[in-house]
């Protein structure tokens, strides 16, 4: 798994690729949580993510809680059909702004 | 495509990737479609993660996980065998549909792994054999073509 984080106009944008499982989810968590900053907003570009296990869902849950605590929001961009299915089945999907492009993801948080 | 029937790995988190690759290859050999292959890999990965974390690491044990596959005419069967702490995942509490509709702010996070396992395959079973845990995953093959 690889994560690149940048900040554009005070909005954090993370691009993740690879597999998010029990091995890599803790790393994702420790990089993404501080990246959200004080506004509690982050766009996560995930079109390169090929796998997400329950460990990854747990990371998204913690991110979401931090976002809510700061009145922020999280946008997930480019989710694969399989990951969307898993997030929908577990009742996660509707709590995130789900977008197809990075531009739409950024716009959805403004 | 050539497929190995067995994979033996150390029971640690670094092995999850190799187990995942083995399952992806087995699914391809058995001709599973993309979704069935993904869900099987997810089911096996969730249980393998539990075995590593609760069966070995929390108990300060070292050991291995053996993954094997059997392609039958009508199904692909994956078996995980380990010598960690005895544990039947089917005894874990699974979240209900009601639990999964609770807002994430108030959500209890436990049980998602076993939920994804049970829902990801056509049959999930557990046996205790010769002081080993054996977790069994079965996915029907689409043999129409």
mmCIF file of C-alpha atoms in Angstrom:
data_model
loop_
_atom_site.group_PDB
_atom_site.id
_atom_site.type_symbol
_atom_site.label_atom_id
_atom_site.label_comp_id
_atom_site.label_asym_id
_atom_site.label_seq_id
_atom_site.Cartn_x
_atom_site.Cartn_y
_atom_site.Cartn_z
ATOM 1 C CA UNK A 1 0.000 0.000 0.000
ATOM 2 C CA UNK A 2 1.165 3.506 -0.851
ATOM 3 C CA UNK A 3 -0.211 6.818 0.444
ATOM 4 C CA UNK A 4 0.595 10.286 -0.880
ATOM 5 C CA UNK A 5 -0.849 13.224 0.988
ATOM 6 C CA UNK A 6 -0.964 16.806 -0.214
ATOM 7 C CA UNK A 7 -2.776 19.915 0.925
ATOM 8 C CA UNK A 8 -4.494 22.105 -1.645
ATOM 9 C CA UNK A 9 -6.146 25.332 -0.461
ATOM 10 C CA UNK A 10 -6.257 23.957 3.076
ATOM 11 C CA UNK A 11 -7.979 20.767 1.880
ATOM 12 C CA UNK A 12 -6.143 17.491 2.467
ATOM 13 C CA UNK A 13 -6.025 15.129 -0.495
ATOM 14 C CA UNK A 14 -4.757 11.575 0.002
ATOM 15 C CA UNK A 15 -4.062 9.237 -2.890
ATOM 16 C CA UNK A 16 -3.936 5.590 -1.810
ATOM 17 C CA UNK A 17 -3.052 2.580 -3.915
ATOM 18 C CA UNK A 18 -2.595 -1.112 -3.219
ATOM 19 C CA UNK A 19 -4.273 -3.310 -0.628
ATOM 20 C CA UNK A 20 -5.697 -2.170 2.709
ATOM 21 C CA UNK A 21 -5.723 -5.183 5.023
ATOM 22 C CA UNK A 22 -4.831 -6.106 8.594
ATOM 23 C CA UNK A 23 -1.184 -5.453 7.829
ATOM 24 C CA UNK A 24 -1.498 -2.068 6.098
ATOM 25 C CA UNK A 25 -4.594 -0.509 7.718
ATOM 26 C CA UNK A 26 -2.702 0.710 10.825
ATOM 27 C CA UNK A 27 -0.309 2.632 8.547
ATOM 28 C CA UNK A 28 -3.239 4.138 6.630
ATOM 29 C CA UNK A 29 -4.788 5.198 9.923
ATOM 30 C CA UNK A 30 -1.642 6.805 11.300
ATOM 31 C CA UNK A 31 -1.105 8.814 8.097
ATOM 32 C CA UNK A 32 -4.699 9.802 7.347
ATOM 33 C CA UNK A 33 -5.910 10.822 10.822
ATOM 34 C CA UNK A 34 -3.389 13.664 11.312
ATOM 35 C CA UNK A 35 -3.788 14.743 7.672
ATOM 36 C CA UNK A 36 -7.393 15.781 8.243
ATOM 37 C CA UNK A 37 -6.281 18.793 10.238
ATOM 38 C CA UNK A 38 -8.588 21.105 12.146
ATOM 39 C CA UNK A 39 -11.338 21.339 9.492
ATOM 40 C CA UNK A 40 -12.003 17.591 9.570
ATOM 41 C CA UNK A 41 -12.132 17.340 5.796
ATOM 42 C CA UNK A 42 -10.255 14.997 3.514
ATOM 43 C CA UNK A 43 -10.574 13.705 -0.028
ATOM 44 C CA UNK A 44 -9.310 10.137 -0.397
ATOM 45 C CA UNK A 45 -8.582 9.053 -3.957
ATOM 46 C CA UNK A 46 -8.890 5.254 -3.984
ATOM 47 C CA UNK A 47 -9.029 4.231 -7.632
ATOM 48 C CA UNK A 48 -5.726 2.398 -7.124
ATOM 49 C CA UNK A 49 -7.004 0.486 -4.092
ATOM 50 C CA UNK A 50 -7.655 -3.108 -5.141
ATOM 51 C CA UNK A 51 -8.684 -4.526 -1.771
ATOM 52 C CA UNK A 52 -10.238 -3.356 1.501
ATOM 53 C CA UNK A 53 -10.855 -5.676 4.461
ATOM 54 C CA UNK A 54 -12.697 -5.041 7.731
ATOM 55 C CA UNK A 55 -9.440 -3.575 9.066
ATOM 56 C CA UNK A 56 -9.780 -0.877 6.384
ATOM 57 C CA UNK A 57 -13.423 -0.326 7.319
ATOM 58 C CA UNK A 58 -12.289 0.233 10.893
ATOM 59 C CA UNK A 59 -9.847 2.892 9.665
ATOM 60 C CA UNK A 60 -12.660 4.604 7.728
ATOM 61 C CA UNK A 61 -14.861 4.466 10.833
ATOM 62 C CA UNK A 62 -12.210 6.222 12.943
ATOM 63 C CA UNK A 63 -11.642 8.845 10.235
ATOM 64 C CA UNK A 64 -15.374 9.417 9.981
ATOM 65 C CA UNK A 65 -15.715 9.903 13.733
ATOM 66 C CA UNK A 66 -12.908 12.448 13.737
ATOM 67 C CA UNK A 67 -14.514 14.255 10.791
ATOM 68 C CA UNK A 68 -17.901 14.408 12.531
ATOM 69 C CA UNK A 69 -16.282 15.694 15.729
ATOM 70 C CA UNK A 70 -14.839 18.605 13.714
ATOM 71 C CA UNK A 71 -17.965 19.208 11.656
ATOM 72 C CA UNK A 72 -16.106 18.007 8.593
ATOM 73 C CA UNK A 73 -16.736 15.460 5.890
ATOM 74 C CA UNK A 74 -14.911 12.771 3.944
ATOM 75 C CA UNK A 75 -15.038 12.212 0.200
ATOM 76 C CA UNK A 76 -14.036 8.860 -1.286
ATOM 77 C CA UNK A 77 -13.105 8.948 -4.959
ATOM 78 C CA UNK A 78 -12.881 6.128 -7.487
ATOM 79 C CA UNK A 79 -14.054 3.191 -5.362
ATOM 80 C CA UNK A 80 -14.055 -0.152 -7.180
ATOM 81 C CA UNK A 81 -17.371 -1.972 -7.579
ATOM 82 C CA UNK A 82 -16.242 -4.652 -5.119
ATOM 83 C CA UNK A 83 -15.253 -2.146 -2.430
ATOM 84 C CA UNK A 84 -18.510 -0.239 -2.974
ATOM 85 C CA UNK A 85 -20.419 -3.509 -2.493
ATOM 86 C CA UNK A 86 -18.657 -4.279 0.774
ATOM 87 C CA UNK A 87 -19.201 -0.725 2.063
ATOM 88 C CA UNK A 88 -22.841 -0.809 1.077
ATOM 89 C CA UNK A 89 -23.479 -4.231 2.626
ATOM 90 C CA UNK A 90 -21.930 -3.146 5.922
ATOM 91 C CA UNK A 91 -23.824 0.159 6.043
ATOM 92 C CA UNK A 92 -20.723 2.349 5.551
ATOM 93 C CA UNK A 93 -21.227 3.827 2.091
ATOM 94 C CA UNK A 94 -23.944 6.371 2.842
ATOM 95 C CA UNK A 95 -21.838 8.199 5.435
ATOM 96 C CA UNK A 96 -19.283 9.316 2.849
ATOM 97 C CA UNK A 97 -19.427 11.542 -0.204
ATOM 98 C CA UNK A 98 -18.761 9.007 -2.962
ATOM 99 C CA UNK A 99 -17.474 10.581 -6.170
ATOM 100 C CA UNK A 100 -16.006 9.441 -9.471
ATOM 101 C CA UNK A 101 -13.381 12.139 -9.980
ATOM 102 C CA UNK A 102 -10.965 14.008 -7.769
ATOM 103 C CA UNK A 103 -12.493 17.325 -8.860
ATOM 104 C CA UNK A 104 -15.979 16.173 -7.821
ATOM 105 C CA UNK A 105 -14.522 14.916 -4.549
ATOM 106 C CA UNK A 106 -12.990 18.297 -3.760
ATOM 107 C CA UNK A 107 -16.145 20.128 -4.810
ATOM 108 C CA UNK A 108 -18.305 17.937 -2.572
ATOM 109 C CA UNK A 109 -16.409 19.157 0.499
ATOM 110 C CA UNK A 110 -16.714 22.863 -0.256
ATOM 111 C CA UNK B 1 -2.898 -21.259 -15.624
ATOM 112 C CA UNK B 2 -0.896 -23.428 -13.201
ATOM 113 C CA UNK B 3 -2.050 -23.414 -9.594
ATOM 114 C CA UNK B 4 -0.387 -24.690 -6.462
ATOM 115 C CA UNK B 5 -2.528 -26.804 -4.192
ATOM 116 C CA UNK B 6 -0.820 -25.769 -0.988
ATOM 117 C CA UNK B 7 0.832 -22.781 0.661
ATOM 118 C CA UNK B 8 2.526 -22.842 4.025
ATOM 119 C CA UNK B 9 3.325 -19.490 5.636
ATOM 120 C CA UNK B 10 4.433 -18.157 9.006
ATOM 121 C CA UNK B 11 1.441 -17.016 11.056
ATOM 122 C CA UNK B 12 2.101 -13.272 10.982
ATOM 123 C CA UNK B 13 0.571 -10.216 9.306
ATOM 124 C CA UNK B 14 3.321 -10.148 6.664
ATOM 125 C CA UNK B 15 1.893 -13.405 5.288
ATOM 126 C CA UNK B 16 -1.555 -11.965 4.519
ATOM 127 C CA UNK B 17 -0.439 -10.752 1.093
ATOM 128 C CA UNK B 18 0.856 -14.187 0.084
ATOM 129 C CA UNK B 19 -2.357 -15.851 1.286
ATOM 130 C CA UNK B 20 -4.383 -13.305 -0.702
ATOM 131 C CA UNK B 21 -2.379 -14.009 -3.847
ATOM 132 C CA UNK B 22 -2.832 -17.774 -3.380
ATOM 133 C CA UNK B 23 -6.615 -17.316 -3.124
ATOM 134 C CA UNK B 24 -6.736 -15.011 -6.165
ATOM 135 C CA UNK B 25 -4.814 -17.622 -8.187
ATOM 136 C CA UNK B 26 -7.032 -20.464 -6.932
ATOM 137 C CA UNK B 27 -10.160 -18.488 -7.848
ATOM 138 C CA UNK B 28 -8.795 -17.875 -11.333
ATOM 139 C CA UNK B 29 -7.945 -21.580 -11.758
ATOM 140 C CA UNK B 30 -11.465 -22.499 -10.674
ATOM 141 C CA UNK B 31 -12.945 -19.961 -13.092
ATOM 142 C CA UNK B 32 -14.763 -17.872 -10.475
ATOM 143 C CA UNK B 33 -16.077 -14.523 -11.647
ATOM 144 C CA UNK B 34 -14.509 -11.299 -10.382
ATOM 145 C CA UNK B 35 -17.023 -10.683 -7.611
ATOM 146 C CA UNK B 36 -16.986 -14.277 -6.284
ATOM 147 C CA UNK B 37 -13.175 -14.237 -6.350
ATOM 148 C CA UNK B 38 -13.026 -10.940 -4.435
ATOM 149 C CA UNK B 39 -15.531 -12.094 -1.814
ATOM 150 C CA UNK B 40 -13.716 -15.400 -1.297
ATOM 151 C CA UNK B 41 -10.397 -13.628 -0.846
ATOM 152 C CA UNK B 42 -12.079 -11.291 1.653
ATOM 153 C CA UNK B 43 -13.623 -14.218 3.577
ATOM 154 C CA UNK B 44 -10.297 -16.069 3.827
ATOM 155 C CA UNK B 45 -8.321 -12.909 4.663
ATOM 156 C CA UNK B 46 -10.651 -12.003 7.537
ATOM 157 C CA UNK B 47 -10.252 -15.438 9.138
ATOM 158 C CA UNK B 48 -6.489 -15.556 8.471
ATOM 159 C CA UNK B 49 -6.137 -12.136 10.144
ATOM 160 C CA UNK B 50 -8.041 -13.422 13.189
ATOM 161 C CA UNK B 51 -5.857 -16.522 13.360
ATOM 162 C CA UNK B 52 -2.667 -14.426 13.283
ATOM 163 C CA UNK B 53 -3.840 -11.853 15.816
ATOM 164 C CA UNK B 54 -5.895 -13.904 18.270
ATOM 165 C CA UNK B 55 -4.713 -17.466 17.641
ATOM 166 C CA UNK B 56 -0.991 -16.715 17.699
ATOM 167 C CA UNK B 57 0.160 -13.165 18.539
ATOM 168 C CA UNK B 58 -2.092 -12.461 21.545
ATOM 169 C CA UNK B 59 -1.179 -15.881 22.955
ATOM 170 C CA UNK B 60 2.550 -15.287 22.256
ATOM 171 C CA UNK B 61 2.638 -18.384 20.068
ATOM 172 C CA UNK B 62 4.616 -18.985 16.892
ATOM 173 C CA UNK B 63 3.523 -21.263 14.120
ATOM 174 C CA UNK B 64 2.263 -21.583 10.615
ATOM 175 C CA UNK B 65 -0.894 -21.394 8.586
ATOM 176 C CA UNK B 66 -1.373 -23.939 5.853
ATOM 177 C CA UNK B 67 -3.656 -22.935 3.016
ATOM 178 C CA UNK B 68 -4.909 -25.567 0.622
ATOM 179 C CA UNK B 69 -7.291 -25.656 -2.272
ATOM 180 C CA UNK B 70 -9.399 -28.307 -3.909
ATOM 181 C CA UNK B 71 -11.208 -27.718 -7.167
ATOM 182 C CA UNK B 72 -14.230 -29.981 -7.448
ATOM 183 C CA UNK B 73 -16.537 -30.136 -10.392
ATOM 184 C CA UNK B 74 -19.119 -27.957 -8.686
ATOM 185 C CA UNK B 75 -17.091 -25.977 -6.136
ATOM 186 C CA UNK B 76 -13.783 -24.481 -5.053
ATOM 187 C CA UNK B 77 -12.864 -25.409 -1.500
ATOM 188 C CA UNK B 78 -10.215 -23.522 0.472
ATOM 189 C CA UNK B 79 -8.972 -24.782 3.821
ATOM 190 C CA UNK B 80 -6.916 -22.907 6.425
ATOM 191 C CA UNK B 81 -5.238 -25.056 9.051
ATOM 192 C CA UNK B 82 -3.353 -23.721 12.079
ATOM 193 C CA UNK B 83 -1.992 -24.831 15.430
ATOM 194 C CA UNK B 84 -2.892 -21.631 17.294
ATOM 195 C CA UNK B 85 -5.407 -21.269 20.133
ATOM 196 C CA UNK B 86 -8.543 -23.350 19.527
ATOM 197 C CA UNK B 87 -11.248 -21.074 18.177
ATOM 198 C CA UNK B 88 -14.463 -21.596 16.255
ATOM 199 C CA UNK B 89 -15.262 -18.328 14.438
ATOM 200 C CA UNK B 90 -18.882 -19.416 14.041
ATOM 201 C CA UNK B 91 -19.357 -18.725 17.751
ATOM 202 C CA UNK B 92 -18.697 -15.001 17.239
ATOM 203 C CA UNK B 93 -21.619 -12.603 17.394
ATOM 204 C CA UNK B 94 -22.508 -11.290 13.960
ATOM 205 C CA UNK B 95 -23.973 -7.840 13.491
ATOM 206 C CA UNK B 96 -27.646 -7.885 12.483
ATOM 207 C CA UNK B 97 -29.095 -5.720 9.723
ATOM 208 C CA UNK B 98 -30.316 -3.417 12.459
ATOM 209 C CA UNK B 99 -26.775 -3.133 13.880
ATOM 210 C CA UNK B 100 -25.474 -2.266 10.402
ATOM 211 C CA UNK B 101 -27.976 0.575 10.013
ATOM 212 C CA UNK B 102 -26.754 2.363 13.158
ATOM 213 C CA UNK B 103 -24.942 5.628 12.253
ATOM 214 C CA UNK B 104 -21.162 5.204 12.223
ATOM 215 C CA UNK B 105 -20.893 7.660 15.146
ATOM 216 C CA UNK B 106 -22.579 5.113 17.413
ATOM 217 C CA UNK B 107 -21.606 1.902 15.673
ATOM 218 C CA UNK B 108 -20.029 -1.033 17.505
ATOM 219 C CA UNK B 109 -17.260 -2.125 15.155
ATOM 220 C CA UNK B 110 -16.874 -5.751 16.267
ATOM 221 C CA UNK B 111 -18.018 -8.689 14.176
ATOM 222 C CA UNK B 112 -17.611 -7.145 10.720
ATOM 223 C CA UNK B 113 -14.921 -9.651 9.754
ATOM 224 C CA UNK B 114 -17.030 -12.728 10.482
ATOM 225 C CA UNK B 115 -20.012 -11.049 8.812
ATOM 226 C CA UNK B 116 -18.003 -10.537 5.623
ATOM 227 C CA UNK B 117 -16.719 -14.122 5.835
ATOM 228 C CA UNK B 118 -20.115 -15.755 6.194
ATOM 229 C CA UNK B 119 -21.634 -13.544 3.503
ATOM 230 C CA UNK B 120 -18.680 -13.922 1.143
ATOM 231 C CA UNK B 121 -18.889 -17.676 0.523
ATOM 232 C CA UNK B 122 -21.545 -20.323 -0.070
ATOM 233 C CA UNK B 123 -20.419 -22.365 2.933
ATOM 234 C CA UNK B 124 -18.187 -21.559 5.889
ATOM 235 C CA UNK B 125 -17.310 -24.319 8.320
ATOM 236 C CA UNK B 126 -14.963 -25.032 11.188
ATOM 237 C CA UNK B 127 -13.533 -28.306 12.508
ATOM 238 C CA UNK B 128 -11.112 -29.118 15.292
ATOM 239 C CA UNK B 129 -8.822 -31.889 14.030
ATOM 240 C CA UNK B 130 -5.691 -33.303 15.739
ATOM 241 C CA UNK B 131 -5.285 -30.184 17.901
ATOM 242 C CA UNK B 132 -5.500 -27.992 14.828
ATOM 243 C CA UNK B 133 -8.097 -25.435 13.765
ATOM 244 C CA UNK B 134 -9.476 -26.072 10.324
ATOM 245 C CA UNK B 135 -11.520 -23.343 8.644
ATOM 246 C CA UNK B 136 -13.275 -24.338 5.434
ATOM 247 C CA UNK B 137 -14.583 -22.041 2.695
ATOM 248 C CA UNK B 138 -16.651 -23.288 -0.219
ATOM 249 C CA UNK B 139 -17.719 -21.347 -3.308
ATOM 250 C CA UNK B 140 -19.901 -22.852 -6.023
ATOM 251 C CA UNK B 141 -18.433 -22.856 -9.507
ATOM 252 C CA UNK B 142 -20.480 -21.694 -12.417
ATOM 253 C CA UNK B 143 -20.057 -24.739 -14.643
ATOM 254 C CA UNK B 144 -22.732 -23.860 -17.227
ATOM 255 C CA UNK B 145 -20.158 -23.024 -19.880
#
